[in-house]
Short mmCIF file of C-alpha atoms and ligand atoms in Angstrom, two decimals:
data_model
loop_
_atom_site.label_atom_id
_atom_site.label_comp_id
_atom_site.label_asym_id
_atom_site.label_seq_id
_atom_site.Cartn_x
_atom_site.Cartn_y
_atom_site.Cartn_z
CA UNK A 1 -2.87 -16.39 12.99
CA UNK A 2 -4.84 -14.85 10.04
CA UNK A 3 -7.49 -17.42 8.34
CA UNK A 4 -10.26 -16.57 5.72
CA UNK A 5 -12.36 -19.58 4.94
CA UNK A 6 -14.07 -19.60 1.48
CA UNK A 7 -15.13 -15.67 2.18
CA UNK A 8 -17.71 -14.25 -0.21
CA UNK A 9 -18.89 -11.01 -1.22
CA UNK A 10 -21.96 -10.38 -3.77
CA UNK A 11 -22.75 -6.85 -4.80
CA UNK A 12 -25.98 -8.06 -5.90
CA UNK A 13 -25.34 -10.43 -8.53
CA UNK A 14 -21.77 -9.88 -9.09
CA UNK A 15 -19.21 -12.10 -7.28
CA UNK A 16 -15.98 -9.86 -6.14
CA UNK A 17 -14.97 -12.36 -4.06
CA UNK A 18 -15.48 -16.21 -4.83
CA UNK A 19 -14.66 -18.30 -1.81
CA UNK A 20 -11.28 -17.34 -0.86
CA UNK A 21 -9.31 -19.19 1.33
CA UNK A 22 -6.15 -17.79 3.21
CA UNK A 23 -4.00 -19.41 6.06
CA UNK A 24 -1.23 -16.69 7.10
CA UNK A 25 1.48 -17.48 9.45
CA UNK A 26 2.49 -15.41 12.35
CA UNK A 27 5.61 -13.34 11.29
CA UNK A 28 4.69 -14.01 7.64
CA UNK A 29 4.68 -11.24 5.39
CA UNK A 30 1.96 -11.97 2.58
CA UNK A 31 1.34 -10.28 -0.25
CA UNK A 32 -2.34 -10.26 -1.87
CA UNK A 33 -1.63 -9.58 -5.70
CA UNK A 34 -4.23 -9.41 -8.91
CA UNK A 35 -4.73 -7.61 -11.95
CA UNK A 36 -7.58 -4.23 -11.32
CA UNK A 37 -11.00 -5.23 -9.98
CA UNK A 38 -9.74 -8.87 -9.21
CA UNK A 39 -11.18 -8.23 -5.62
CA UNK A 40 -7.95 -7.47 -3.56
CA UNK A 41 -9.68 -4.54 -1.49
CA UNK A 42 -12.68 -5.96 -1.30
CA UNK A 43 -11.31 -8.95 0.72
CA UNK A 44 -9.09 -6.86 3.10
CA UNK A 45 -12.44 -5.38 4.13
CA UNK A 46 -13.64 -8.05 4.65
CA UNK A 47 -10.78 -9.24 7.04
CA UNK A 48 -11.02 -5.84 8.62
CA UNK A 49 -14.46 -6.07 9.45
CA UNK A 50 -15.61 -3.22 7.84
CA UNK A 51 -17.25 -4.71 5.50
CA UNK A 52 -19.74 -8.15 5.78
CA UNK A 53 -19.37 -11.06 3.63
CA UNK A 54 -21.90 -12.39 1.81
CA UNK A 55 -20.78 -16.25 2.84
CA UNK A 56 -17.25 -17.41 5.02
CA UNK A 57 -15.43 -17.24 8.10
CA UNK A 58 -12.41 -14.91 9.41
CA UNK A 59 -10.03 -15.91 12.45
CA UNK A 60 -7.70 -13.36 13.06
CA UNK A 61 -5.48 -13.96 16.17
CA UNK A 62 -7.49 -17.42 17.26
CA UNK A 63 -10.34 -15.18 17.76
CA UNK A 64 -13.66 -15.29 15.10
CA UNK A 65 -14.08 -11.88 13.89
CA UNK A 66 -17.30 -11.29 13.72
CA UNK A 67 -18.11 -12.57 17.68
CA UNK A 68 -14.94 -11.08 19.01
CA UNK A 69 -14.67 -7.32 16.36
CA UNK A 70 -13.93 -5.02 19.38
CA UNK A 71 -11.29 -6.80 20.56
CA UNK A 72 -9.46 -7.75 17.68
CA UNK A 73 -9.82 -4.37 15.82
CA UNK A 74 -7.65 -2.81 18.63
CA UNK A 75 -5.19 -5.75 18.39
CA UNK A 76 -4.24 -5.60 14.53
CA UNK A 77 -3.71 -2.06 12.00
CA UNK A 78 -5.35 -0.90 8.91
CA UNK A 79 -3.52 0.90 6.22
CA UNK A 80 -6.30 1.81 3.76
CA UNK A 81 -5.69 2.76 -0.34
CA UNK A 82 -6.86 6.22 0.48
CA UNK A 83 -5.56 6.87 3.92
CA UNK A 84 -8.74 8.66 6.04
CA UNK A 85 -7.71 11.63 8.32
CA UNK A 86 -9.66 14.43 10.12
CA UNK A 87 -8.30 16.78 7.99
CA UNK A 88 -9.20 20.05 10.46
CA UNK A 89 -6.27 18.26 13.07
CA UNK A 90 -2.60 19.14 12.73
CA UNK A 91 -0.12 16.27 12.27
CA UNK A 92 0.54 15.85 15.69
CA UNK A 93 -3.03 16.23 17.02
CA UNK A 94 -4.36 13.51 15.29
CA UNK A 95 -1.40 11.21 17.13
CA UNK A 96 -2.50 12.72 20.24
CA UNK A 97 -6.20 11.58 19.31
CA UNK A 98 -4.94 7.84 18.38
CA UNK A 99 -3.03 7.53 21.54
CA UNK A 100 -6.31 8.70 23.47
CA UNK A 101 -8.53 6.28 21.59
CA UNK A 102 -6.18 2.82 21.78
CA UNK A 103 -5.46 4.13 25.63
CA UNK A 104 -1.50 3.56 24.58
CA UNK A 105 1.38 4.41 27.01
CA UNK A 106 2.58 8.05 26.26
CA UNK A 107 5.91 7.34 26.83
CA UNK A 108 6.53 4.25 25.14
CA UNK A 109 4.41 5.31 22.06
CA UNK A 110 5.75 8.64 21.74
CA UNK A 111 9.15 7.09 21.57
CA UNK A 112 8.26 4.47 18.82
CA UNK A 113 6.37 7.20 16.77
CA UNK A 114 9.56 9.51 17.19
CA UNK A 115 11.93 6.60 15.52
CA UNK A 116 9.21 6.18 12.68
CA UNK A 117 9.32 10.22 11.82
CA UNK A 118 12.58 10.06 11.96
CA UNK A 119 13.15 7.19 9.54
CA UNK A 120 10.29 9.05 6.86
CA UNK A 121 11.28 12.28 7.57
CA UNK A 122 7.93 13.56 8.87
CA UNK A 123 8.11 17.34 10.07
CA UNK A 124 5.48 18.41 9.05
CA UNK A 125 3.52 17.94 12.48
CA UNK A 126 2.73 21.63 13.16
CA UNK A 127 0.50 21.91 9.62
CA UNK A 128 -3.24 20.58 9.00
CA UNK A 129 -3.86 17.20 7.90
CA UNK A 130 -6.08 18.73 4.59
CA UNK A 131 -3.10 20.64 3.86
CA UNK A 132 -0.82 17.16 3.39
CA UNK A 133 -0.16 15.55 -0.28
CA UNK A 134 -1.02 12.00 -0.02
CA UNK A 135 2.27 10.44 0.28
CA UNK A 136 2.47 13.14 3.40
CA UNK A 137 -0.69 11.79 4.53
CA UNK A 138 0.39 7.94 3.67
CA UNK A 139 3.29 8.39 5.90
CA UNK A 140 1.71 9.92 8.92
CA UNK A 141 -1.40 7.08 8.53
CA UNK A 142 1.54 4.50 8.12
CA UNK A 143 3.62 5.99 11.08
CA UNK A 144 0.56 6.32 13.08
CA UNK A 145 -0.43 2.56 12.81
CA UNK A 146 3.05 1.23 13.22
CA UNK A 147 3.40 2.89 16.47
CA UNK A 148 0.60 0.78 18.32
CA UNK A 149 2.40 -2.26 17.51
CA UNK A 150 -0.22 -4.06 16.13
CA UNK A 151 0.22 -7.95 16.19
CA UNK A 152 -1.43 -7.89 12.59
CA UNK A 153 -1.06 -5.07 10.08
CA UNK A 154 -3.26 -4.84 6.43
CA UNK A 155 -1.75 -2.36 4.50
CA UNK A 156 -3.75 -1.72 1.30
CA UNK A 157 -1.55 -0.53 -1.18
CA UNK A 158 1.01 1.05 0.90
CA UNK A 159 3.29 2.75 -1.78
CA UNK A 160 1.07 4.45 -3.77
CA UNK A 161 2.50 8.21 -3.54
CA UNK A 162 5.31 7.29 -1.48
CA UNK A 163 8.42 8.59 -2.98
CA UNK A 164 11.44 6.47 -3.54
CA UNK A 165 13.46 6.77 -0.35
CA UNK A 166 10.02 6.41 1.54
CA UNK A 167 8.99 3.39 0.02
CA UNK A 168 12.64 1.89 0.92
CA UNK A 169 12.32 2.89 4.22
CA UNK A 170 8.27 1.42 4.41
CA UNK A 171 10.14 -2.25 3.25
CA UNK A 172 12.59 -2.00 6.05
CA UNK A 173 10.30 -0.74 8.77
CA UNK A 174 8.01 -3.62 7.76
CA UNK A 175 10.83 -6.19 7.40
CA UNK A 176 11.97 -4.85 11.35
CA UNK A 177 8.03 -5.39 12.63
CA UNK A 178 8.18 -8.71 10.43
CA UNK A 179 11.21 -9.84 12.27
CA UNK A 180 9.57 -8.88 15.89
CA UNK A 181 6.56 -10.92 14.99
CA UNK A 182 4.13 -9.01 13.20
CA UNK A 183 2.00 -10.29 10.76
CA UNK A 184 2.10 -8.45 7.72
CA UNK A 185 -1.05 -8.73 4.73
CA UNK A 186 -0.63 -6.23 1.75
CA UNK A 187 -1.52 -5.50 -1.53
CA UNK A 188 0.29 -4.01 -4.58
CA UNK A 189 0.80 -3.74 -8.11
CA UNK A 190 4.37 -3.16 -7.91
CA UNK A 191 5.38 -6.60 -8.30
CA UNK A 192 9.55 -6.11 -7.79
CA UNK A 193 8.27 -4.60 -4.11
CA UNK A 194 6.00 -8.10 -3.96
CA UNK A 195 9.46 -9.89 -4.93
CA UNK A 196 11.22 -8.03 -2.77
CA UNK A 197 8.78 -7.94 0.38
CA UNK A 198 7.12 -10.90 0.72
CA UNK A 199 7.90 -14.32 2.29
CA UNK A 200 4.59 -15.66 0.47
CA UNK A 201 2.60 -14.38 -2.37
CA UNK A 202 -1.23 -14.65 -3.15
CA UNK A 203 -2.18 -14.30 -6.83
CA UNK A 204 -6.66 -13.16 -7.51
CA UNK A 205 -8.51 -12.92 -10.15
CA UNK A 206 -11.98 -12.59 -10.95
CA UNK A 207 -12.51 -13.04 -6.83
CA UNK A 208 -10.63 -16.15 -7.38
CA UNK A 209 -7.23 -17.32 -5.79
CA UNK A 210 -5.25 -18.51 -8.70
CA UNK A 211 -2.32 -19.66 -7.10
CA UNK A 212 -0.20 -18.68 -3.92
CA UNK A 213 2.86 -19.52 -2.28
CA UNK A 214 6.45 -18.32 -2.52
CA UNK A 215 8.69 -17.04 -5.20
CA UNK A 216 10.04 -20.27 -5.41
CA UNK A 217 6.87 -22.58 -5.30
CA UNK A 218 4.92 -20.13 -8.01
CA UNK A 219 8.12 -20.65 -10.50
CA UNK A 220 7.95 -23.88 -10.29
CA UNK A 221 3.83 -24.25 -10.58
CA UNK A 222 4.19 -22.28 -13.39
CA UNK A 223 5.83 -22.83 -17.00
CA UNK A 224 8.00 -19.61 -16.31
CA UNK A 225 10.80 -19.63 -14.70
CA UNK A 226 11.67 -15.64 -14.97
CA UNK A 227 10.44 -12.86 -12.48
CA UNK A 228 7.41 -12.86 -10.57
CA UNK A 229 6.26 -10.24 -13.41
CA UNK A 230 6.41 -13.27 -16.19
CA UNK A 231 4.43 -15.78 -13.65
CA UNK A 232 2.19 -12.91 -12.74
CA UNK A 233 1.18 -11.99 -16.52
CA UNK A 234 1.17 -15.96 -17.44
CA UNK A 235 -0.92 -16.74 -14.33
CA UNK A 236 -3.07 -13.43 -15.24
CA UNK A 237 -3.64 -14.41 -18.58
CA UNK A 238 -1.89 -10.92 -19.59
CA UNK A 239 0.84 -12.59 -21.72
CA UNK A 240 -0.38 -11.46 -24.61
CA UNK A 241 0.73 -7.79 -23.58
CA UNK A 242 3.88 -8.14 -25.62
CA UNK A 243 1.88 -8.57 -28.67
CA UNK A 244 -0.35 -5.34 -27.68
CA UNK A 245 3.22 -3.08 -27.46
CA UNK A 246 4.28 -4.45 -30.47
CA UNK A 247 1.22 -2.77 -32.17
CA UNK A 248 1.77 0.24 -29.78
N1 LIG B 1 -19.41 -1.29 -2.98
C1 LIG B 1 -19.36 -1.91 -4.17
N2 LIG B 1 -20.49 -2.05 -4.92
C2 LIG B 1 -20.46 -2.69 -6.12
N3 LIG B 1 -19.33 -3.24 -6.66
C3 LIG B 1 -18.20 -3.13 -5.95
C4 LIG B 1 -18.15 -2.46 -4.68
N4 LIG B 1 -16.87 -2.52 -4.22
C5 LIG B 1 -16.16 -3.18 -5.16
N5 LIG B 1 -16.96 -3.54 -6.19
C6 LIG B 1 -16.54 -4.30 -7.37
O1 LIG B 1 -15.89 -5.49 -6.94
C7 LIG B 1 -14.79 -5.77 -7.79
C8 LIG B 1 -13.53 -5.90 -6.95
O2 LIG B 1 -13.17 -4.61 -6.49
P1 LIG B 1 -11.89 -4.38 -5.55
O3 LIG B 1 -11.88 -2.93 -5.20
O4 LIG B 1 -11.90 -5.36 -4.46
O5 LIG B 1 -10.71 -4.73 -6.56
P2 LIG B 1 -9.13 -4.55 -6.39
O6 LIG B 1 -8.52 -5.88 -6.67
O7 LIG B 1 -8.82 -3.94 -5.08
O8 LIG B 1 -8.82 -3.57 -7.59
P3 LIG B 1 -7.70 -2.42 -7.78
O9 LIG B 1 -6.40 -3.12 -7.95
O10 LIG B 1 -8.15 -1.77 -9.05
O11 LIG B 1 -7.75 -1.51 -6.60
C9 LIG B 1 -14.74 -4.67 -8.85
O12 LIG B 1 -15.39 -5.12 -10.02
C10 LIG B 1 -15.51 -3.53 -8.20
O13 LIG B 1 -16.16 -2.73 -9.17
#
């Protein structure tokens, strides 16, 4: 469904992605975890397409992305970290706009989009875009994605700003695509959501995979057996933070 083979991205001599490899179920939802700079954005670009590796292969839906981009960018969704909006459209223009551009059925759409408001309490249609906060913003980019139905979403950090309640309701609308057969690849640093969220978990560093699999299959690859926070910091090499907040 979604397959990276030993991708690679230079900026000139600096490797932010080291021949990463990733084999994602349909239905899966996968999370992509690592430590600041470890190269977690810089690889969903790369499966995006907007951005060329140095080195490696993407399949995304049995297709090759780079001889078939047109047709899968209109089949899968793209969250990004800092969601991109014309800011001169109100809310409900800019739906208007995505509907025109993916040539979706009104009707249908308009209904899904409706049930996705509802659930994140978006009614704030009428107002401009540039006026939104960025959770406001994150919602309406999230809500606007989830109601093409994409058969693969990335979703780049998809809490950040989200209040509480929202980012509840983001797990369960993602668990309810999940179940329908969506693909689901996302990042984050909050690693209870990762715990939470994920059927299978991803773990860079460096630009390197360090390990990957599910909650399960990381305890036991690991010498902790606690939360995915203790295998994240021992796999990290972070597990000397408890000695840096002892000096705090
Ligand atoms: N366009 C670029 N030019 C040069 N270096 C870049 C560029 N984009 C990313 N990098 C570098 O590549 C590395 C990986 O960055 P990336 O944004 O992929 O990390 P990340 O895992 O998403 O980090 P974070 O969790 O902080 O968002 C970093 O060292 C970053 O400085």
């Amino acid at each position: 469904m979604l397959k990276a083979i030993k991708l690679v991205k230079e900026f000139g001599n600096y490797k932010a992605v080291n021949e990463v490899t990733l084999n994602i179920k349909k239905g899966e939802i996968y999370g992509f975890l690592g430590p600041n700079g470890a190269g977690k954005t810089t690889t969903i670009r790369m499966l995006t397409g907007t951005l060329k590796p140095t080195s490696g292969d993407v399949e995304i839906l049995n297709l090759n992305l780079f001889n078939n981009e047109l047709e899968i960018k209109r089949r899968i969704g793209v969250v990004p970290d800092e969601p991109k909006m014309y800011e001169n459209l109100k809310g409900f223009e800019y739906i208007e706009f995505i509907m025109g551009i993916y040539k979706l059925n009104k009707d249908e759409t308009k209904k899904r989009f409706d049930e996705i408001c509802d659930a994140f309490e978006i009614d704030y249609l009428n107002n401009y875009i540039g006026d939104f906060s960025h959770g406001m913003k994150q919602k309406l980019m999230v809500a606007s994605v989830l109601m093409r139905k994409p058969e693969v979403i990335f979703l780049d950090e998809p809490t950040v700003g989200l209040d509480a309640r929202s980012a509840k309701i983001l797990k369960e609308l993602l668990h309810k695509y999940r179940d329908e057969g969506m693909t689901i690849f996302l990042t984050t640093h909050i690693l209870e959501i990762a715990e939470k969220m994920c059927d299978r978990i991803g773990i860079i560093k460096e630009g390197r995979m360090l390990a990957e699999g599910t909650i399960e299959e990381l305890r036991n690859s690991t010498e902790n057996k606690g939360s995915l926070e203790d295998i994240f910091l021992e796999l990290t090499g972070d597990d000397s933070i408890e000695d840096v907040i002892k000096e705090l």
